[in-house]
Every structure is written in structure tokens, then in C-alpha cells.
Short mmCIF file of C-alpha atoms in Angstrom, two decimals:
data_model
loop_
_atom_site.label_atom_id
_atom_site.label_comp_id
_atom_site.label_asym_id
_atom_site.label_seq_id
_atom_site.Cartn_x
_atom_site.Cartn_y
_atom_site.Cartn_z
CA UNK H 1 7.30 9.42 -11.92
CA UNK H 2 6.35 6.81 -9.36
CA UNK H 3 2.80 5.54 -8.87
CA UNK H 4 1.56 3.55 -5.89
CA UNK H 5 -0.92 0.77 -6.62
CA UNK H 6 -3.07 -0.91 -3.99
CA UNK H 7 -4.45 -4.26 -5.17
CA UNK H 8 -7.96 -4.56 -3.77
CA UNK H 9 -10.30 -7.53 -3.83
CA UNK H 10 -12.14 -10.14 -1.84
CA UNK H 11 -9.91 -12.25 0.36
CA UNK H 12 -9.87 -15.92 -0.70
CA UNK H 13 -9.38 -18.12 2.36
CA UNK H 14 -8.12 -20.93 0.11
CA UNK H 15 -5.50 -18.70 -1.52
CA UNK H 16 -2.83 -18.82 1.15
CA UNK H 17 0.90 -19.57 0.82
CA UNK H 18 1.51 -23.25 0.17
CA UNK H 19 -1.80 -23.96 -1.59
CA UNK H 20 -2.33 -24.63 -5.33
CA UNK H 21 -4.61 -21.59 -5.47
CA UNK H 22 -1.84 -19.36 -4.15
CA UNK H 23 0.72 -20.81 -6.55
CA UNK H 24 -1.64 -20.19 -9.48
CA UNK H 25 -2.13 -16.58 -8.39
CA UNK H 26 1.63 -16.11 -8.02
CA UNK H 27 2.15 -17.41 -11.56
CA UNK H 28 -0.18 -14.72 -12.87
CA UNK H 29 1.77 -12.00 -11.12
CA UNK H 30 5.10 -13.41 -12.26
CA UNK H 31 3.82 -13.17 -15.83
CA UNK H 32 2.81 -9.55 -15.24
CA UNK H 33 6.21 -8.76 -13.72
CA UNK H 34 7.99 -10.20 -16.77
CA UNK H 35 5.81 -8.17 -19.11
CA UNK H 36 6.16 -4.92 -17.13
CA UNK H 37 9.94 -5.22 -16.71
CA UNK H 38 11.58 -2.12 -15.28
CA UNK H 39 8.19 -0.44 -14.87
CA UNK H 40 7.82 -2.47 -11.67
CA UNK H 41 9.98 -0.69 -9.11
CA UNK H 42 8.77 -2.69 -6.12
CA UNK H 43 5.97 -5.06 -5.29
CA UNK H 44 4.76 -7.39 -2.54
CA UNK H 45 1.95 -9.75 -1.70
CA UNK H 46 0.43 -9.40 1.76
CA UNK H 47 -0.69 -12.02 4.24
CA UNK H 48 -4.33 -12.08 5.33
CA UNK H 49 -5.65 -9.02 7.12
CA UNK H 50 -6.33 -11.34 10.05
CA UNK H 51 -2.55 -11.69 10.50
CA UNK H 52 -2.09 -7.93 10.59
CA UNK H 53 -2.70 -5.27 13.21
CA UNK H 54 -3.96 -1.72 13.24
CA UNK H 55 -3.66 1.45 15.23
CA UNK H 56 -6.80 3.52 15.46
CA UNK H 57 -6.96 7.23 16.30
CA UNK H 58 -6.12 7.51 19.97
CA UNK H 59 -3.26 5.03 19.76
CA UNK H 60 -4.84 1.69 20.66
CA UNK H 61 -3.32 -1.20 18.69
CA UNK H 62 -5.41 -4.30 18.02
CA UNK H 63 -5.07 -7.37 15.85
CA UNK H 64 -6.99 -7.87 12.62
CA UNK H 65 -8.23 -5.63 9.80
CA UNK H 66 -8.19 -1.84 9.88
CA UNK H 67 -11.84 -1.79 8.84
CA UNK H 68 -14.41 -4.55 8.44
CA UNK H 69 -14.85 -4.87 4.69
CA UNK H 70 -15.53 -7.63 2.17
CA UNK H 71 -12.69 -6.29 0.02
CA UNK H 72 -9.19 -5.70 1.32
CA UNK H 73 -5.70 -4.76 0.17
CA UNK H 74 -3.95 -7.97 -0.90
CA UNK H 75 -0.81 -6.58 -2.49
CA UNK H 76 1.13 -3.46 -3.42
CA UNK H 77 3.14 -2.19 -6.36
CA UNK H 78 5.23 0.88 -7.02
CA UNK H 79 5.28 1.54 -10.77
CA UNK H 80 7.47 3.85 -12.84
CA UNK H 81 5.79 5.69 -15.71
CA UNK H 82 6.17 8.97 -17.59
CA UNK H 83 2.59 10.03 -16.90
CA UNK H 84 -0.78 8.85 -15.59
CA UNK H 85 -1.93 7.45 -18.94
CA UNK H 86 1.16 5.26 -19.18
CA UNK H 87 0.73 4.14 -15.57
CA UNK H 88 -2.88 3.16 -16.26
CA UNK H 89 -1.82 1.07 -19.26
CA UNK H 90 0.59 -0.81 -17.01
CA UNK H 91 -1.77 -1.19 -14.06
CA UNK H 92 -4.69 -2.48 -16.14
CA UNK H 93 -2.65 -5.67 -16.73
CA UNK H 94 -2.24 -6.42 -13.03
CA UNK H 95 -4.31 -9.57 -12.36
CA UNK H 96 -6.23 -7.93 -9.50
CA UNK H 97 -7.78 -5.48 -11.98
CA UNK H 98 -9.70 -8.34 -13.61
CA UNK H 99 -11.85 -9.29 -10.61
CA UNK H 100 -11.10 -6.57 -8.08
CA UNK H 101 -9.62 -3.13 -8.53
CA UNK H 102 -6.37 -1.18 -8.55
CA UNK H 103 -6.35 2.02 -6.51
CA UNK H 104 -3.49 4.08 -7.93
CA UNK H 105 -1.91 7.24 -6.57
CA UNK H 106 0.95 9.44 -7.80
CA UNK H 107 3.75 9.47 -5.25
CA UNK H 108 5.27 12.68 -3.95
CA UNK H 109 8.23 10.74 -2.51
CA UNK H 110 9.62 7.19 -2.70
CA UNK H 111 12.76 5.62 -1.27
CA UNK H 112 13.88 1.99 -1.00
CA UNK H 113 17.11 0.98 0.68
CA UNK H 114 16.52 -2.79 0.87
CA UNK H 115 14.05 -4.91 -1.08
CA UNK H 116 14.74 -8.09 0.87
CA UNK H 117 11.26 -9.21 1.87
CA UNK H 118 12.05 -11.72 4.64
CA UNK H 119 10.40 -10.78 7.94
CA UNK H 120 9.08 -7.55 6.48
CA UNK H 121 6.06 -5.55 7.52
CA UNK H 122 4.35 -2.76 5.63
CA UNK H 123 2.69 0.16 7.41
CA UNK H 124 -0.09 1.87 5.47
CA UNK H 125 -0.74 5.32 6.88
CA UNK H 126 -4.46 6.11 6.79
CA UNK H 127 -5.91 9.58 7.29
CA UNK H 128 -9.26 11.27 6.62
CA UNK H 129 -9.17 12.66 3.07
CA UNK H 130 -9.69 16.18 4.41
CA UNK H 131 -6.52 15.82 6.52
CA UNK H 132 -4.16 15.02 3.63
CA UNK H 133 -2.29 18.20 2.63
CA UNK H 134 -0.91 19.07 -0.79
CA UNK H 135 2.87 18.89 -1.30
CA UNK H 136 4.56 22.24 -0.84
CA UNK H 137 2.11 23.58 1.75
CA UNK H 138 3.10 24.43 5.31
CA UNK H 139 1.03 21.50 6.59
CA UNK H 140 2.92 19.17 4.24
CA UNK H 141 6.30 20.54 5.33
CA UNK H 142 5.35 20.12 8.98
CA UNK H 143 4.43 16.49 8.35
CA UNK H 144 7.68 15.88 6.49
CA UNK H 145 9.62 17.13 9.51
CA UNK H 146 7.79 14.69 11.79
CA UNK H 147 8.48 11.79 9.45
CA UNK H 148 12.14 12.72 9.17
CA UNK H 149 12.40 12.50 12.97
CA UNK H 150 10.67 9.14 12.93
CA UNK H 151 12.87 7.87 10.10
CA UNK H 152 15.98 8.74 12.06
CA UNK H 153 14.69 7.04 15.21
CA UNK H 154 13.53 3.92 13.33
CA UNK H 155 16.48 3.57 10.97
CA UNK H 156 17.41 0.16 12.46
CA UNK H 157 14.21 -1.32 10.99
CA UNK H 158 13.30 1.08 8.20
CA UNK H 159 13.88 -0.18 4.65
CA UNK H 160 11.77 2.16 2.54
CA UNK H 161 8.80 4.46 2.39
CA UNK H 162 6.77 6.89 0.38
CA UNK H 163 4.26 9.71 0.52
CA UNK H 164 1.19 10.01 -1.70
CA UNK H 165 -0.62 12.94 -3.22
CA UNK H 166 -4.08 13.70 -1.77
CA UNK H 167 -7.08 11.49 -2.62
CA UNK H 168 -8.24 13.87 -5.36
CA UNK H 169 -5.27 12.59 -7.41
CA UNK H 170 -6.21 8.91 -7.05
CA UNK H 171 -7.58 6.79 -9.91
CA UNK H 172 -9.42 3.48 -9.58
CA UNK H 173 -8.81 0.95 -12.35
CA UNK H 174 -10.99 -2.05 -13.19
CA UNK H 175 -11.05 -4.37 -16.19
CA UNK H 176 -14.23 -6.29 -16.97
CA UNK H 177 -14.56 -8.51 -20.04
CA UNK H 178 -11.49 -6.79 -21.46
CA UNK H 179 -12.96 -3.30 -21.06
CA UNK H 180 -11.04 -0.70 -19.07
CA UNK H 181 -13.16 1.08 -16.46
CA UNK H 182 -11.76 4.18 -14.77
CA UNK H 183 -13.10 6.31 -11.96
CA UNK H 184 -11.64 9.28 -10.12
CA UNK H 185 -10.78 8.94 -6.46
CA UNK H 186 -10.18 5.96 -4.18
CA UNK H 187 -11.87 2.61 -4.77
CA UNK H 188 -14.02 2.84 -1.65
CA UNK H 189 -15.24 6.11 -0.22
CA UNK H 190 -14.28 5.50 3.40
CA UNK H 191 -13.47 7.59 6.43
CA UNK H 192 -9.73 7.12 5.91
CA UNK H 193 -7.58 6.93 2.79
CA UNK H 194 -4.01 5.74 2.38
CA UNK H 195 -1.57 8.64 2.16
CA UNK H 196 1.77 7.06 2.99
CA UNK H 197 3.71 3.82 3.39
CA UNK H 198 6.66 2.48 5.35
CA UNK H 199 8.52 -0.79 4.79
CA UNK H 200 10.11 -2.34 7.87
CA UNK H 201 12.38 -5.33 8.35
CA UNK H 202 11.34 -6.57 11.78
CA UNK H 203 9.52 -9.26 13.71
CA UNK H 204 5.92 -9.05 14.90
CA UNK H 205 6.75 -7.60 18.31
CA UNK H 206 8.88 -4.90 16.73
CA UNK H 207 6.15 -4.21 14.15
CA UNK H 208 3.67 -3.59 16.93
CA UNK H 209 6.04 -1.15 18.61
CA UNK H 210 6.74 0.65 15.33
CA UNK H 211 3.02 0.95 14.56
CA UNK H 212 2.65 2.93 17.76
CA UNK H 213 5.34 5.40 16.67
CA UNK H 214 4.57 6.17 13.01
CA UNK H 215 3.48 9.82 12.79
CA UNK H 216 -0.12 10.58 11.82
CA UNK H 217 -2.55 13.39 12.36
CA UNK H 218 -4.92 13.24 15.36
CA UNK H 219 -7.55 11.40 13.28
CA UNK H 220 -5.13 9.10 11.47
CA UNK H 221 -4.31 5.44 11.94
CA UNK H 222 -1.94 2.70 10.81
CA UNK H 223 -2.70 -0.55 9.00
CA UNK H 224 0.26 -2.86 9.64
CA UNK H 225 0.46 -5.84 7.26
CA UNK H 226 2.89 -8.73 7.00
CA UNK H 227 4.64 -9.28 3.66
CA UNK H 228 4.62 -12.73 2.06
CA UNK H 229 8.16 -14.08 1.73
CA UNK H 230 9.04 -16.11 -1.38
#
């Protein structure tokens, strides 16, 4: 089964590509990737939220973070594991768990056609928790149909994507002084939770146009983030 991990923590303004701080952080993740092996299906680091854009309910697209928060999503992983316990044992070793948190969700769907990260943007679909349907329901099937239409229309730029189970299935993982701390649900109880992802290969202008077209419910929004290229 696939599990989606959001790496959450405070944004370090000194830890940007090209700095010693960034290189040290990258080394920690490279060590994790070597240890995890095939359990890491996909993973990216994200540029600062200030280099991203967001679409709020109503359709307006603006630059900057989706929400004003001291802690933000700094990276993403898709992990392969037999069950939740195995996924937790993998995720607890992600460096972000030591001083931030890992918000992990089982994935209902996951596809990846191209893992070339150059000029890539990630769209995080955010919806109110009460608006995220369970797989197999009529509301879920209706949403799938909308996303299939979008996928066909955006196939020139689309490189992957996935759908998540509702927020009740999420687990937050922290490690403090070597002790594993688990809690049910998302890391931060906020108005919107992540319930889907798209990976696009496009430039910034195209990313802005795609953000306007990704299907959401009437109260949903899009957090569009630029992927760090190595």
C-alpha cells in the first residue's frame, strides 16, 4: 500500500538551495533514502512557501502561503509499506520527524509517469475535512469523474497524482529524544486538510493556469508549490 507523507516544520530562511545549511539537510535525507531503499516510491523537497501560490475558494489565485502559519510543508514522500505499522516505522526515520512532524495518510490512488523533477510544480488539493468523501461512495465516484476529465485536459503537463483517504485515517508522527510520539488525525487542526496531489512539469505561468483548473469542491483550494531541482 502507498502512504503519503507531508514533512512539516518551521521554515529556516538560511536553509535554501546553495547554502551549507541546505546541503547538510540534503545529506540527512540522502541517508534516509539509502536506508529506506525501495520503500521510498517518490519524494521531493519544496521551495519556500513564499515562492508558491494558492487558490482560495472562489477561484482567486495569489502568491505566497496557503495559510499564515509558523510551520509549513517543506517536503513530500510517497512510501510503500504492507500496513500502517510498517509505514510508521519507516516514517519515524525521516529527519523532519525529529524537530517537526510527519503527517501521513494512506493513499486511495497513486500514479507516476515521470519522476524528472526539473521545472516541476506540486499541487496540494485542500478541502474542509467534512468535504472529503470515503472511497467507494457516490460523492467519491463523482469526484473521480471530474479529476479524470481534468487529467485528460492537462495531460501535456501532468506527470503524476494521487488521492488520499479522509482525515480520520491520518496519523501524525513525531520523534523527540528518540521516543516515538503518535497522534490520530492531521498535524494541525485547520479549516482545510490535504486530500489529493498532482505533479506537473511546467513553468510558473503554466502552474498558475493549472492551479485555476484543478477540480475541488466549492470550499476547496489549491496550494501550488515549486519542487527543488537537484
